[in-house]
Short mmCIF file of C-alpha atoms and ligand atoms in Angstrom, two decimals:
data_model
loop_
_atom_site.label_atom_id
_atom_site.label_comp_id
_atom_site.label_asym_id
_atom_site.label_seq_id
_atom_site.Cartn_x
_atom_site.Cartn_y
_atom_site.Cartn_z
CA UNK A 236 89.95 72.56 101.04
CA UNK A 237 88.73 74.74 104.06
CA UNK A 238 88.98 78.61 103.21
CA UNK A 239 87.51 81.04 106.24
CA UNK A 240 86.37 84.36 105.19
CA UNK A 241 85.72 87.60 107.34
CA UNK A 242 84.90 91.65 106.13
CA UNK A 243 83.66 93.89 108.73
CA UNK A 244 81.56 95.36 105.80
CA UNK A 245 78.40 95.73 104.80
CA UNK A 246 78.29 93.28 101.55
CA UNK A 247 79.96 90.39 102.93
CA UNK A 248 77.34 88.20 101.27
CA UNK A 249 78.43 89.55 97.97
CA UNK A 250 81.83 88.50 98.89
CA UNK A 251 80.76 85.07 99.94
CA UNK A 252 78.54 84.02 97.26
CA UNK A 253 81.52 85.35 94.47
CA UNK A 254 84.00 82.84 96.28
CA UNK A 255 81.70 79.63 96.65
CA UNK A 256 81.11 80.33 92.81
CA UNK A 257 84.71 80.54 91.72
CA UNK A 258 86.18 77.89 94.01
CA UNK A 259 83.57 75.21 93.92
CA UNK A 260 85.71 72.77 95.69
CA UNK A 261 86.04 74.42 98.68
CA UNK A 262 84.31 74.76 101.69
CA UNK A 263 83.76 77.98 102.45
CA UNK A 264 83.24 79.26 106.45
CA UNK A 265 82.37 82.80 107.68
CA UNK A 266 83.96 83.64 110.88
CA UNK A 267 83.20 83.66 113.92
CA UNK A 268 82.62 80.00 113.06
CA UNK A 269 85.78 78.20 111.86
CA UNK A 270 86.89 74.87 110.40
CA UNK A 271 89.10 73.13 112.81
CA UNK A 272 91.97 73.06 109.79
CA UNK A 273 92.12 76.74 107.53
CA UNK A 274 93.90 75.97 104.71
CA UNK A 275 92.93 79.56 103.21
CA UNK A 276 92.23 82.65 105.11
CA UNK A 277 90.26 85.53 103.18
CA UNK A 278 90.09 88.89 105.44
CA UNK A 279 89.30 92.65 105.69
CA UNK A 280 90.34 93.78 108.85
CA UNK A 281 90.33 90.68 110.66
CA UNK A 282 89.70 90.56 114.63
CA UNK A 283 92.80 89.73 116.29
CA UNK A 284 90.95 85.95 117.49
CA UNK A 285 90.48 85.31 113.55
CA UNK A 286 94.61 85.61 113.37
CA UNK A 287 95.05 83.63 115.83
CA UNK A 288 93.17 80.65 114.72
CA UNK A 289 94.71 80.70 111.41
CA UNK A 290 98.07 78.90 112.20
CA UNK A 291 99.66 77.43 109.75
CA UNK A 292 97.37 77.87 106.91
CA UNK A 293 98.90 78.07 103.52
CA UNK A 294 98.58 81.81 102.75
CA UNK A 295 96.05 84.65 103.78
CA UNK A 296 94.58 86.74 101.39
CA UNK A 297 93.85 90.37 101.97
CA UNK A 298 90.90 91.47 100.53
CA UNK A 299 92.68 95.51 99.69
CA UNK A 300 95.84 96.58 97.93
CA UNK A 301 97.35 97.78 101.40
CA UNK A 302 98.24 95.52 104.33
CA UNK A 303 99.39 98.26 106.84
CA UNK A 304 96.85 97.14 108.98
CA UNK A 305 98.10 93.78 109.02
CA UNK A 306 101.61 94.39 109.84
CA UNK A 307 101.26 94.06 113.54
CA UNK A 308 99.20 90.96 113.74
CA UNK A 309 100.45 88.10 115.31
CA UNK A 310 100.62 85.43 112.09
CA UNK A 311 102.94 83.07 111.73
CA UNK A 312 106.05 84.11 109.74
CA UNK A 313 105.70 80.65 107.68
CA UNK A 314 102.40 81.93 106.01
CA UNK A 315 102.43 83.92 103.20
CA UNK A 316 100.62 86.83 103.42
CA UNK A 317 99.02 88.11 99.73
CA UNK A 318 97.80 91.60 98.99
CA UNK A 319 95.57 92.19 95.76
CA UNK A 320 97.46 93.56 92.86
CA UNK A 321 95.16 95.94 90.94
CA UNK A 322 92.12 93.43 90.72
CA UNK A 323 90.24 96.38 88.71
CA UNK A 324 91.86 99.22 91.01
CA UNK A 325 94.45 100.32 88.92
CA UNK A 326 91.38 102.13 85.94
CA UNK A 327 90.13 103.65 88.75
CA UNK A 328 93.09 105.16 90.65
CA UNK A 329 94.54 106.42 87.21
CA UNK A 330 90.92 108.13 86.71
CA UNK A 331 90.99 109.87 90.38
CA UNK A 332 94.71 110.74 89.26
CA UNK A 333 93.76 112.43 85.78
CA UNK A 334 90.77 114.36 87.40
CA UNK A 335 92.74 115.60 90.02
CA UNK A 336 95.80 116.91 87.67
CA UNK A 337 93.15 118.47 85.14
CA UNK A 338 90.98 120.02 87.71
CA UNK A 339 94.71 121.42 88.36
CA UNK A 340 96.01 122.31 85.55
CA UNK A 341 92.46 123.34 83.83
CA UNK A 342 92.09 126.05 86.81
CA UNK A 343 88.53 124.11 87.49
CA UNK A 344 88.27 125.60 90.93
CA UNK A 345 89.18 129.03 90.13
CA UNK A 346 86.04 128.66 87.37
CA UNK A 347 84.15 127.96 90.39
CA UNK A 348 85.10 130.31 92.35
CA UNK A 349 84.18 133.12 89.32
CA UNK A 350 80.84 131.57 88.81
CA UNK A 351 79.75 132.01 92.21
CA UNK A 352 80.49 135.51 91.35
CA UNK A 353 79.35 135.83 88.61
CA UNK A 354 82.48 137.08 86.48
CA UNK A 355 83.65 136.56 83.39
CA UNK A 356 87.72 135.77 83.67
CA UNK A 357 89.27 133.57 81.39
CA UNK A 358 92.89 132.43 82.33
CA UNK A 359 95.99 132.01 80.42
CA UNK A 360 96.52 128.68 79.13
CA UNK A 361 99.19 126.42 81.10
CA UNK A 362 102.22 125.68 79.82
CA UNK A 363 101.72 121.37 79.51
CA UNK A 364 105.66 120.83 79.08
CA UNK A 365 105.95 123.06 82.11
CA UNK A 366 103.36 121.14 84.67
CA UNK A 367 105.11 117.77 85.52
CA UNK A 368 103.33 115.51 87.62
CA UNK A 369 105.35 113.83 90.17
CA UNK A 370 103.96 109.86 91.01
CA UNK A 371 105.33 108.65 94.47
CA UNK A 372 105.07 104.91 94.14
CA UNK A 373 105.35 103.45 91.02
CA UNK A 374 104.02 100.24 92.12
CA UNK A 375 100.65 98.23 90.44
CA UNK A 376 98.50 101.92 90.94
CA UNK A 377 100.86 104.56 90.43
CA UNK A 378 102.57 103.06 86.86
CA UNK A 379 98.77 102.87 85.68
CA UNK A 380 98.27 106.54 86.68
CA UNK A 381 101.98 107.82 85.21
CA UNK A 382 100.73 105.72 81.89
CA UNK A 383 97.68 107.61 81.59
CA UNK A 384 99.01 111.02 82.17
CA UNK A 385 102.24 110.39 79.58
CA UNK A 386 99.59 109.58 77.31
CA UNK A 387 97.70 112.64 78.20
CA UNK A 388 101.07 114.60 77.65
CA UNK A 389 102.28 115.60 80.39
CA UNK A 390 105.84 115.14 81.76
CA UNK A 391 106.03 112.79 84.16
CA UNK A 392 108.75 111.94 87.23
CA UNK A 393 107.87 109.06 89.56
CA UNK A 394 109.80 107.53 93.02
CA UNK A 395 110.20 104.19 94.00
CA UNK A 396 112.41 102.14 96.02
CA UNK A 397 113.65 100.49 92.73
CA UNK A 398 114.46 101.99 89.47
CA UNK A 399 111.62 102.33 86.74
CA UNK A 400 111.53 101.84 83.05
CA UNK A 401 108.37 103.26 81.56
CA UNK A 402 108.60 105.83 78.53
CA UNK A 403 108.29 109.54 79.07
CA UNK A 404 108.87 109.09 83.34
CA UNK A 405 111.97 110.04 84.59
CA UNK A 406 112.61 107.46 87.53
CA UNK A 407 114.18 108.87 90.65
CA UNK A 408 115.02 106.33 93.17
CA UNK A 409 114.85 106.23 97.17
CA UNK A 410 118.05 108.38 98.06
CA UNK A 411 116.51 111.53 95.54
CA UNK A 412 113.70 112.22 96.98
CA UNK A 413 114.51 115.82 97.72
CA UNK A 414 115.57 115.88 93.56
CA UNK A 415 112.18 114.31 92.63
CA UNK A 416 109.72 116.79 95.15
CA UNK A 417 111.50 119.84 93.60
CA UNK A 418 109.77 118.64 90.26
CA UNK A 419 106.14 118.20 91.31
CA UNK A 420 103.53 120.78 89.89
CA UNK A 421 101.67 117.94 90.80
CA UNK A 422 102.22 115.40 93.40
CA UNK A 423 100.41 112.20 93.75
CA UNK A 424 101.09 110.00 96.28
CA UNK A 425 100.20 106.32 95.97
CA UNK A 426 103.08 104.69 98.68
CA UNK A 427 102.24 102.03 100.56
CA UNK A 428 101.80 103.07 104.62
CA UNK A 429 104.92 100.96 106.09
CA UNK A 430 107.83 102.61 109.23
CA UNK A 431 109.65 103.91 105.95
CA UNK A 432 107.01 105.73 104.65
CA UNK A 433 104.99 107.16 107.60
CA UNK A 434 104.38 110.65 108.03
CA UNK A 435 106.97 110.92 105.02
CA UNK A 436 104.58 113.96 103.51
CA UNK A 437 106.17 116.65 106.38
CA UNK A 438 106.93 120.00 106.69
CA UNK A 439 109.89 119.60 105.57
CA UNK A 440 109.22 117.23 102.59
CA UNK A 441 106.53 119.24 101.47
CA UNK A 442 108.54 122.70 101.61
CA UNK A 443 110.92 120.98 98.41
CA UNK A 444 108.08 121.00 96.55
CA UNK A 445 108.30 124.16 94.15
CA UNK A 446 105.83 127.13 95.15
CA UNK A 447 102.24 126.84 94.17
CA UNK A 448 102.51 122.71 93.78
CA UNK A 449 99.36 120.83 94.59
CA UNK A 450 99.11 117.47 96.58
CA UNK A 451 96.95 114.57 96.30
CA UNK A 452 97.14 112.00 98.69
CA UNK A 453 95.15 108.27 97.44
CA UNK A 454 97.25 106.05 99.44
CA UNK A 455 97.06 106.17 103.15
CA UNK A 456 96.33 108.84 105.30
CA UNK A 457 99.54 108.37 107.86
CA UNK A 458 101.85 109.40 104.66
CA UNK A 459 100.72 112.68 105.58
CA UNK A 460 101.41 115.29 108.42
CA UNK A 461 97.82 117.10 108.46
CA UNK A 462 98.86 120.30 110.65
CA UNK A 463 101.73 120.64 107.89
CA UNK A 464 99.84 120.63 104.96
CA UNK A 465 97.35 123.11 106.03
CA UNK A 466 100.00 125.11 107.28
CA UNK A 467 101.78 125.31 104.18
CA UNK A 468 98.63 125.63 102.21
CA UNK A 469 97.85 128.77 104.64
CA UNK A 470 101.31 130.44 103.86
CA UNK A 471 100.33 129.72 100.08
CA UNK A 472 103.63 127.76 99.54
CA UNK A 473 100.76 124.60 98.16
CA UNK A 474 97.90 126.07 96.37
CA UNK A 475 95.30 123.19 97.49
CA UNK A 476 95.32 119.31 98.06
CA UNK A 477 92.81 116.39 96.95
CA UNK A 478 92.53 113.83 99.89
CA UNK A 479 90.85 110.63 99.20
CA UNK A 480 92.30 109.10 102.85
CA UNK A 481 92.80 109.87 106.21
CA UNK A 482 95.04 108.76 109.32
CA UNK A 483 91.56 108.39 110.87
CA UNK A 484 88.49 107.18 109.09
CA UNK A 485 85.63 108.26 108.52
CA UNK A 486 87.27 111.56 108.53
CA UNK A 487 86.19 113.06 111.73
CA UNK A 488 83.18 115.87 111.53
CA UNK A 489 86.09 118.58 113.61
CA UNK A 490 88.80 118.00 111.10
CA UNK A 491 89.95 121.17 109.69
CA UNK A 492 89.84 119.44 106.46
CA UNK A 493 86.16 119.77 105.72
CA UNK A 494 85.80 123.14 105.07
CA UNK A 495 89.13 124.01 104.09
CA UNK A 496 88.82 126.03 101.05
CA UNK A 497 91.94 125.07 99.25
CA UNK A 498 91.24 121.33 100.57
CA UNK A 499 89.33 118.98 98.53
CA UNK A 500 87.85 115.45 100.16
CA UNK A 501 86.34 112.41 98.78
CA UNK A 502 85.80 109.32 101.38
CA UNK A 503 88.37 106.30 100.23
CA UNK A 504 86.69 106.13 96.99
CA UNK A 505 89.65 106.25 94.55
CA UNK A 506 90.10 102.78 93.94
CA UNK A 507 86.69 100.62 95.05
CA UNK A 508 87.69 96.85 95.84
CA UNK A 509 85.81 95.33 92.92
CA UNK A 510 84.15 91.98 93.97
CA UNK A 511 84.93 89.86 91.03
CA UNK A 512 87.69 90.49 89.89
CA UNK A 513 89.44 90.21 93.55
CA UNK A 514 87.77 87.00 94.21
CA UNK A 515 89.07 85.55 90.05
CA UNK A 516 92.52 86.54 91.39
CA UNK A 517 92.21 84.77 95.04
CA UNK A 518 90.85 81.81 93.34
CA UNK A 519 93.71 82.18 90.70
CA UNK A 520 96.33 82.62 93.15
CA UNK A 521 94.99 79.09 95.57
CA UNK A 522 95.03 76.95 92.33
CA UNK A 523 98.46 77.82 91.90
CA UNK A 524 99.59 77.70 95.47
CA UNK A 525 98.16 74.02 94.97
CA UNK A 526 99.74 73.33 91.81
CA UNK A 527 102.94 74.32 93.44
CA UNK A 528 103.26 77.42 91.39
CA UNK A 529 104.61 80.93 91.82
CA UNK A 530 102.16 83.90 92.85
CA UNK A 531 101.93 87.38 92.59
CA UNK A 532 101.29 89.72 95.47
CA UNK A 533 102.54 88.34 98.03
CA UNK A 534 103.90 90.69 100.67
CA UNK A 535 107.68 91.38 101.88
CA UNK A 536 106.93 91.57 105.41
CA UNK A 537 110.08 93.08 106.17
CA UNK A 538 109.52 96.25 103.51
CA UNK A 539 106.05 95.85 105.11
CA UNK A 540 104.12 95.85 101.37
P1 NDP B 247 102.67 98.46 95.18
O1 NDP B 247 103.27 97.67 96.29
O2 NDP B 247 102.42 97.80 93.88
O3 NDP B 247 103.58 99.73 94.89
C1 NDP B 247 104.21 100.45 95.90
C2 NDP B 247 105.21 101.40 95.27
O4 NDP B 247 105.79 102.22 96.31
C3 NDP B 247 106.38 100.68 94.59
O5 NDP B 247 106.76 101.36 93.43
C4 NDP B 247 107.50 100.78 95.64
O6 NDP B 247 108.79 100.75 95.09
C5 NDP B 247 107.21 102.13 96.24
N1 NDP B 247 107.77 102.24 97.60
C6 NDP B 247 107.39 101.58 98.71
N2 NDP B 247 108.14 101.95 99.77
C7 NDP B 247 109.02 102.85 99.29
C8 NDP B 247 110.05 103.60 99.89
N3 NDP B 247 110.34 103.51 101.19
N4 NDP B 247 110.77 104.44 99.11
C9 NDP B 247 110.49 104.55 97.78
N5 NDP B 247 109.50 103.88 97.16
C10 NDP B 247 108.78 103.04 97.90
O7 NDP B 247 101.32 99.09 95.77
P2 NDP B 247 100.00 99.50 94.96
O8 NDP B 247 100.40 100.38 93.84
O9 NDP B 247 99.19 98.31 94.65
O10 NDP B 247 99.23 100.33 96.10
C11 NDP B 247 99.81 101.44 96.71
C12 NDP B 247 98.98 101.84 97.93
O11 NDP B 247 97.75 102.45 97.53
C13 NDP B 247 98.50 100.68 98.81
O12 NDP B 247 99.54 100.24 99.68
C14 NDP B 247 97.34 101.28 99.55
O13 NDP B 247 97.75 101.83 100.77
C15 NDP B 247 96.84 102.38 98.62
N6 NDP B 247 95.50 102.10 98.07
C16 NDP B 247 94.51 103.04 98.26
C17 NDP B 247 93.25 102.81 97.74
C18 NDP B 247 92.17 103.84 97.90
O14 NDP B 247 91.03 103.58 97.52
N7 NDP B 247 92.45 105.01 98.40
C19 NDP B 247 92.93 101.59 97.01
C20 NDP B 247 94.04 100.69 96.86
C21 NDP B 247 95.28 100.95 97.38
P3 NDP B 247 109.34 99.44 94.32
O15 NDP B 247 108.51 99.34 93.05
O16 NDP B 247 110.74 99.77 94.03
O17 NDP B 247 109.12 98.28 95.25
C1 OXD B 248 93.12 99.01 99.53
C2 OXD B 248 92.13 100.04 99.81
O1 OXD B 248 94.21 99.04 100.10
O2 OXD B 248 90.96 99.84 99.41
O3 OXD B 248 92.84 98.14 98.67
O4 OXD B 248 92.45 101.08 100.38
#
């Protein structure tokens, strides 16, 4: 069995030596060279001549949760395309979720912002049953992060395309969106980036959410109208945002962003791509395309995720 692999990053030898150890029986190429049959294609960001040489290989694997940037690639209709379905992401994005509701509802910056003076100035305690946190996606990352907060006790509301059944979230579907912003105290957004969902976090979207809401944005940067955010951060309608992504990245050095006060930014970091356990479910997921079985992850290319 011939499986190609390609990352642009920095520890593709990590990558490489995980896969040769969990699929022993196959031969394993790094592009640029290339078997003359793939039969499995593992990428990051593949180069459009990688895509091309892949055919009619039996699925290709993408080595991240999101395939946005595979949408417009020229493969072939016939092979599957397969995202990774928490792989060890799902801890993590719950984590960046629960620091950035607590650093919310806690007040953490506002502590800050009296140490550097100096003062003294305790705050009134939060109401909990009154600061809902509002989950847009409730997909493999965003039910792991509305499990955790129930748990932590707060109320929870989440959006998806398809009704949800978890206990203590109130489910709002695709057509209540404006219902579900006017909720958030919180909102965390963990939607895939596909032509329904771009540029979805807008002026106007943003403006349902109810005075003094905060934003966090861990999914992909083009949800998100930049100008508008700030904007409505400015006019103090949003009292601050967490961004872990960005329509371009690295986030560039002029973005207003950076030294926003009200504008927190960590670099892609909220849910790491862990080595092993992405390469146990690609192995995982060939055995049983070669057993004939069923798979998980594999991506509606017409919902685009
Ligand atoms: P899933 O595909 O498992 O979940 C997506 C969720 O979004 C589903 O609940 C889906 O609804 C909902 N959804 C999609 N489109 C719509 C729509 N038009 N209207 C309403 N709901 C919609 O994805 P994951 O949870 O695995 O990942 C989410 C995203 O997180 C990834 O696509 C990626 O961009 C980002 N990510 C970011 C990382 C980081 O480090 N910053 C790391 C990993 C991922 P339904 O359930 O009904 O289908
Ligand atoms: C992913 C990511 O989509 O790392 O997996 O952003």
């Amino acid at each position: 069995m011939n499986v190609l692999f390609y990352t642009p990053a920095d520890n593709s030898a990590r990558w490489i030596e995980a896969l040769r150890r969990a699929l022993p029986e196959a031969k394993v190429t790094v592009w640029p060279d290339a078997p003359a049959v793939i039969d499995y294609a593992v990428v990051w960001k593949p180069p459009a001549e990688l895509i091309a040489r892949v055919g009619e290989a039996r699925a290709l694997f993408n080595l991240g949760a999101g395939v946005d940037t595979l949408m417009e690639v020229p493969l072939s209709a016939k092979v599957p395309l397969v995202r990774l379905v928490d792989a060890g992401m799902a801890e993590q994005m719950a984590e960046y979720a629960i620091y950035a509701v607590l650093r919310c509802y806690r007040e953490f910056a506002a502590y800050e912002a009296s140490q550097r003076k100096a003062r003294w100035e305790p705050r009134a305690r939060i109401d909990k049953a009154e600061f809902n946190v509002g989950i847009l996606g409730l997909g493999a990352l965003g039910f792991a992060a509305a499990e955790v907060l129930v748990r932590l006790g707060f109320p929870v509301t989440g959006w998806s395309r398809t009704i949800k059944t978890l206990a203590g979230v109130r489910s709002f579907t695709a057509d209540e969106l404006p219902a579900f912003l006017a909720t958030c105290r919180v909102l965390v957004c963990l939607l895939p980036l596909t032509d329904d969902t771009r540029g979805l976090l807008d002026r106007k979207r943003l403006s349902r959410l109810p005075r003094g809401a905060y934003v966090v944005n861990a999914a992909r940067g083009g949800l998100l109208v930049d100008a508008d955010l700030i904007a409505l951060i400015d006019e103090e309608h949003i009292s601050g945002a967490m961004l872990d992504v960005f329509s371009d990245e690295p986030l560039p050095q002029a973005h207003p962003f950076w030294h926003h006060p009200r504008i927190m930014v960590t670099p892609h970091v909220s849910a790491i791509t862990q080595i092993e356990a992405s390469v146990a479910q690609i192995a995982g997921n060939i055995r049983r395309l070669e057993a004939g079985l069923p798979i998980r992850g594999v991506v509606d290319r017409q919902r685009g995720y």
